[in-house]
Every structure is written in structure tokens, then in C-alpha cells.
GROMACS .gro file of C-alpha atoms in nm:
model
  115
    1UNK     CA    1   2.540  -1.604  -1.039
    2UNK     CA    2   2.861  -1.626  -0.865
    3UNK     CA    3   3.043  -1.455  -1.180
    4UNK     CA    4   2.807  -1.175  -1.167
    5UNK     CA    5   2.833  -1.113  -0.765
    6UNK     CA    6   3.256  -1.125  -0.843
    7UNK     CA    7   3.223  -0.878  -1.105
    8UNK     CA    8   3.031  -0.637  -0.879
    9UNK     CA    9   3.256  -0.663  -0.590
   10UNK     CA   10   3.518  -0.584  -0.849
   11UNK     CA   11   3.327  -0.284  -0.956
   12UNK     CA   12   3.274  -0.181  -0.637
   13UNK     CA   13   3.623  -0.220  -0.499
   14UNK     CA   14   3.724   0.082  -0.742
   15UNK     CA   15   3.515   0.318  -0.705
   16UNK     CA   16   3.530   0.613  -0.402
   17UNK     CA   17   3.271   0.882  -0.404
   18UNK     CA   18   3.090   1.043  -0.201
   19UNK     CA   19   2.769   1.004  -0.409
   20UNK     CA   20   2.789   0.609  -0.421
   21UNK     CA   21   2.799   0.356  -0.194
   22UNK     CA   22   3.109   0.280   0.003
   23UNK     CA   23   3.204  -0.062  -0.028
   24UNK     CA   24   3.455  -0.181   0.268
   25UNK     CA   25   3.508  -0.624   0.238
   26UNK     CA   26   3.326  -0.921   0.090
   27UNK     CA   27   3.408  -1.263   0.180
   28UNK     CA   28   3.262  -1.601   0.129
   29UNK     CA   29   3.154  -1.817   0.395
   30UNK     CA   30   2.991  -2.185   0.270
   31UNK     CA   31   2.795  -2.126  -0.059
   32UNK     CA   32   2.738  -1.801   0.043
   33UNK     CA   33   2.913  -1.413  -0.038
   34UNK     CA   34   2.888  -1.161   0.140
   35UNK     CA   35   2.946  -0.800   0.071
   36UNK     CA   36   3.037  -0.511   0.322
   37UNK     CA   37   2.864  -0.190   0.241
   38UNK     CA   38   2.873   0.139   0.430
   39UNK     CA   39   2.456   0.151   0.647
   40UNK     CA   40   2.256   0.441   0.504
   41UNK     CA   41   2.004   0.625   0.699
   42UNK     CA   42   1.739   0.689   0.458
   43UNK     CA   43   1.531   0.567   0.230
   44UNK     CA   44   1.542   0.489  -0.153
   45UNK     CA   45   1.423   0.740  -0.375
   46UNK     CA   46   1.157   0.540  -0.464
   47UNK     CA   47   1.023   0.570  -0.107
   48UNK     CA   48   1.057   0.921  -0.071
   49UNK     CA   49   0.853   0.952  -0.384
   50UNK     CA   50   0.581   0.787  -0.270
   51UNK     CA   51   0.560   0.899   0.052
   52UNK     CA   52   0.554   1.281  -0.070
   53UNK     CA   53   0.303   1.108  -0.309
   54UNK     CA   54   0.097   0.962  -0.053
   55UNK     CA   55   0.096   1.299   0.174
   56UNK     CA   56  -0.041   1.492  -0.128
   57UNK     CA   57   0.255   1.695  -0.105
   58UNK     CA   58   0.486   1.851  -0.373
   59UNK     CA   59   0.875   1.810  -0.340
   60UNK     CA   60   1.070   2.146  -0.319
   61UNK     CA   61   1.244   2.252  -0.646
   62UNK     CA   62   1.583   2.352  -0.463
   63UNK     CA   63   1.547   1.985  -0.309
   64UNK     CA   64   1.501   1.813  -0.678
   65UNK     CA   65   1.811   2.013  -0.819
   66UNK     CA   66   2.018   1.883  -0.478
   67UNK     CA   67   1.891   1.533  -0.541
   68UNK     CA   68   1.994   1.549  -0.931
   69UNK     CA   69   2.312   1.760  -0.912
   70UNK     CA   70   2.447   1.503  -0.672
   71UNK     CA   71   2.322   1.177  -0.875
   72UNK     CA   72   2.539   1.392  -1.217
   73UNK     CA   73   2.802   1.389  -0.975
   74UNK     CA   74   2.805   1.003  -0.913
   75UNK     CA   75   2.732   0.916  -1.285
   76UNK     CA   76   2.996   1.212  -1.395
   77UNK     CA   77   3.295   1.031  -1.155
   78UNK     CA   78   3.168   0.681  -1.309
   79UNK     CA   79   3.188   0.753  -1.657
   80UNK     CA   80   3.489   0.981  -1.714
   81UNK     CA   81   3.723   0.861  -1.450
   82UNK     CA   82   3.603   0.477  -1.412
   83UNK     CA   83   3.438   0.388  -1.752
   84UNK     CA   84   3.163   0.214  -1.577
   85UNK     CA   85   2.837   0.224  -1.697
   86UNK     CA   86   2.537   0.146  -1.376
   87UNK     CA   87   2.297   0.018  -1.610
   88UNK     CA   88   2.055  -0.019  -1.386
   89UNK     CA   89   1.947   0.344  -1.301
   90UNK     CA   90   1.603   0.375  -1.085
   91UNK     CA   91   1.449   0.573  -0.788
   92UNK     CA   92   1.485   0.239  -0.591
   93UNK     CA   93   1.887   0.233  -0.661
   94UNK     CA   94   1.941   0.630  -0.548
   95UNK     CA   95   1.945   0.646  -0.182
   96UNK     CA   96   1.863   0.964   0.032
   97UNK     CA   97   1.955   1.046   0.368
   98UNK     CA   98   1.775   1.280   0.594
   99UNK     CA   99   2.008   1.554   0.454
  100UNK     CA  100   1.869   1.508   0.129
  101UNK     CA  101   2.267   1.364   0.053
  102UNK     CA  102   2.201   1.081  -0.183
  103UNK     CA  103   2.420   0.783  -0.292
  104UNK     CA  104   2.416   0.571  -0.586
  105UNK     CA  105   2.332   0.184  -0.534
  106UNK     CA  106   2.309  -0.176  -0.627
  107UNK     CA  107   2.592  -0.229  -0.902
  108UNK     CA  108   2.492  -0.555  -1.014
  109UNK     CA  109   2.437  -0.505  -1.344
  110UNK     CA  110   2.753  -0.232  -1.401
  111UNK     CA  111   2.996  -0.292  -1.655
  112UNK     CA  112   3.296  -0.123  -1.733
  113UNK     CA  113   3.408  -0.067  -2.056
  114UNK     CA  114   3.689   0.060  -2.281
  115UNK     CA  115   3.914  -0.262  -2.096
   0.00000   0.00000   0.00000
């Protein structure tokens, strides 16, 4: 467990875009880690889906294009200029804000590769 919380930090120390989450410190404290993240406003993609869901109401094309031009973006900077892979890609790891800006989440199963 501890091996796999070191490797995301390390993950997350390198990357800097404004589609992903900003990582700022992490720092043990007992037999516990901690990790510094930048608060988000929003809700997960996951949420946002249901609640349109649950309001029997359709989400706006232009809005859908934002959401997935901005998520290529992310995925784009991660694999051609930090050979990381997320791995673990789902509407509960894609947070939006109420700007519709989203930002990529939870690396702990990202790898990086090519190393």
C-alpha cells in the first residue's frame, strides 16, 4: 500500500495541467500519508450524470464536446509529454466545476512507461 501511495505522489509531482489535478505537498505523519491536492468546486462526472439523469434532462451537445475536448487535453499532455498512462479512466475520476472546466483525478493506479 505504501509503495503504491509513493508512486502516485511521484506521478503526481510531475505533472502541471490545467485539466488535472494540481498536486501541491504530501507528508507523513504516524502511519499515515497525506497528500495536498488543489479543492475543486464541483462534482464528479459521475454525479453530474446522474443528476441530469435524475431531472429527466438531456446534457447540451456544445457542453459534451467542452467536457471531452478538455479530458483529450489532459490524456494528450499525459501521454506524449509524460508517458503516463491513468489507467483508471471513469466519470467518477473526471471532475467538473460549475464552468463546465473539468480536471482529471485519482492517479492511483497510473504508471509511466518507456523508463
Amino acid at each position: 500500500m505504501v509503495s503504491e501511495i509513493c508512486r502516485e505522489v511521484a506521478i503526481l509531482r510531475e505533472l502541471d495541467h490545467p485539466n488535472i489535478t494540481k498536486y501541491f505537498t504530501s507528508f507523513a505523519e504516524g502511519h499515515n500519508i497525506y497528500i495536498i491536492m488543489e479543492l475543486l468546486d464541483g462534482v464528479s462526472l459521475a454525479d453530474f450524470i446522474l443528476s441530469q439523469s435524475e431531472k429527466k434532462q438531456r446534457v447540451k451537445e456544445e457542453v459534451v464536446w467542452n467536457i471531452l475536448s478538455q479530458l483529450c487535453a489532459a490524456l494528450r499532455y499525459l501521454h506524449n509529454e509524460k508517458r503516463i498512462v491513468h489507467r483508471d479512466l471513469a466519470p467518477s475520476n473526471i471532475l467538473i466545476d460549475g464552468d463546465f472546466n473539468i480536471k482529471l483525478a485519482d492517479f492511483g493506479l497510473a504508471k509511466k512507461w518507456g523508463t
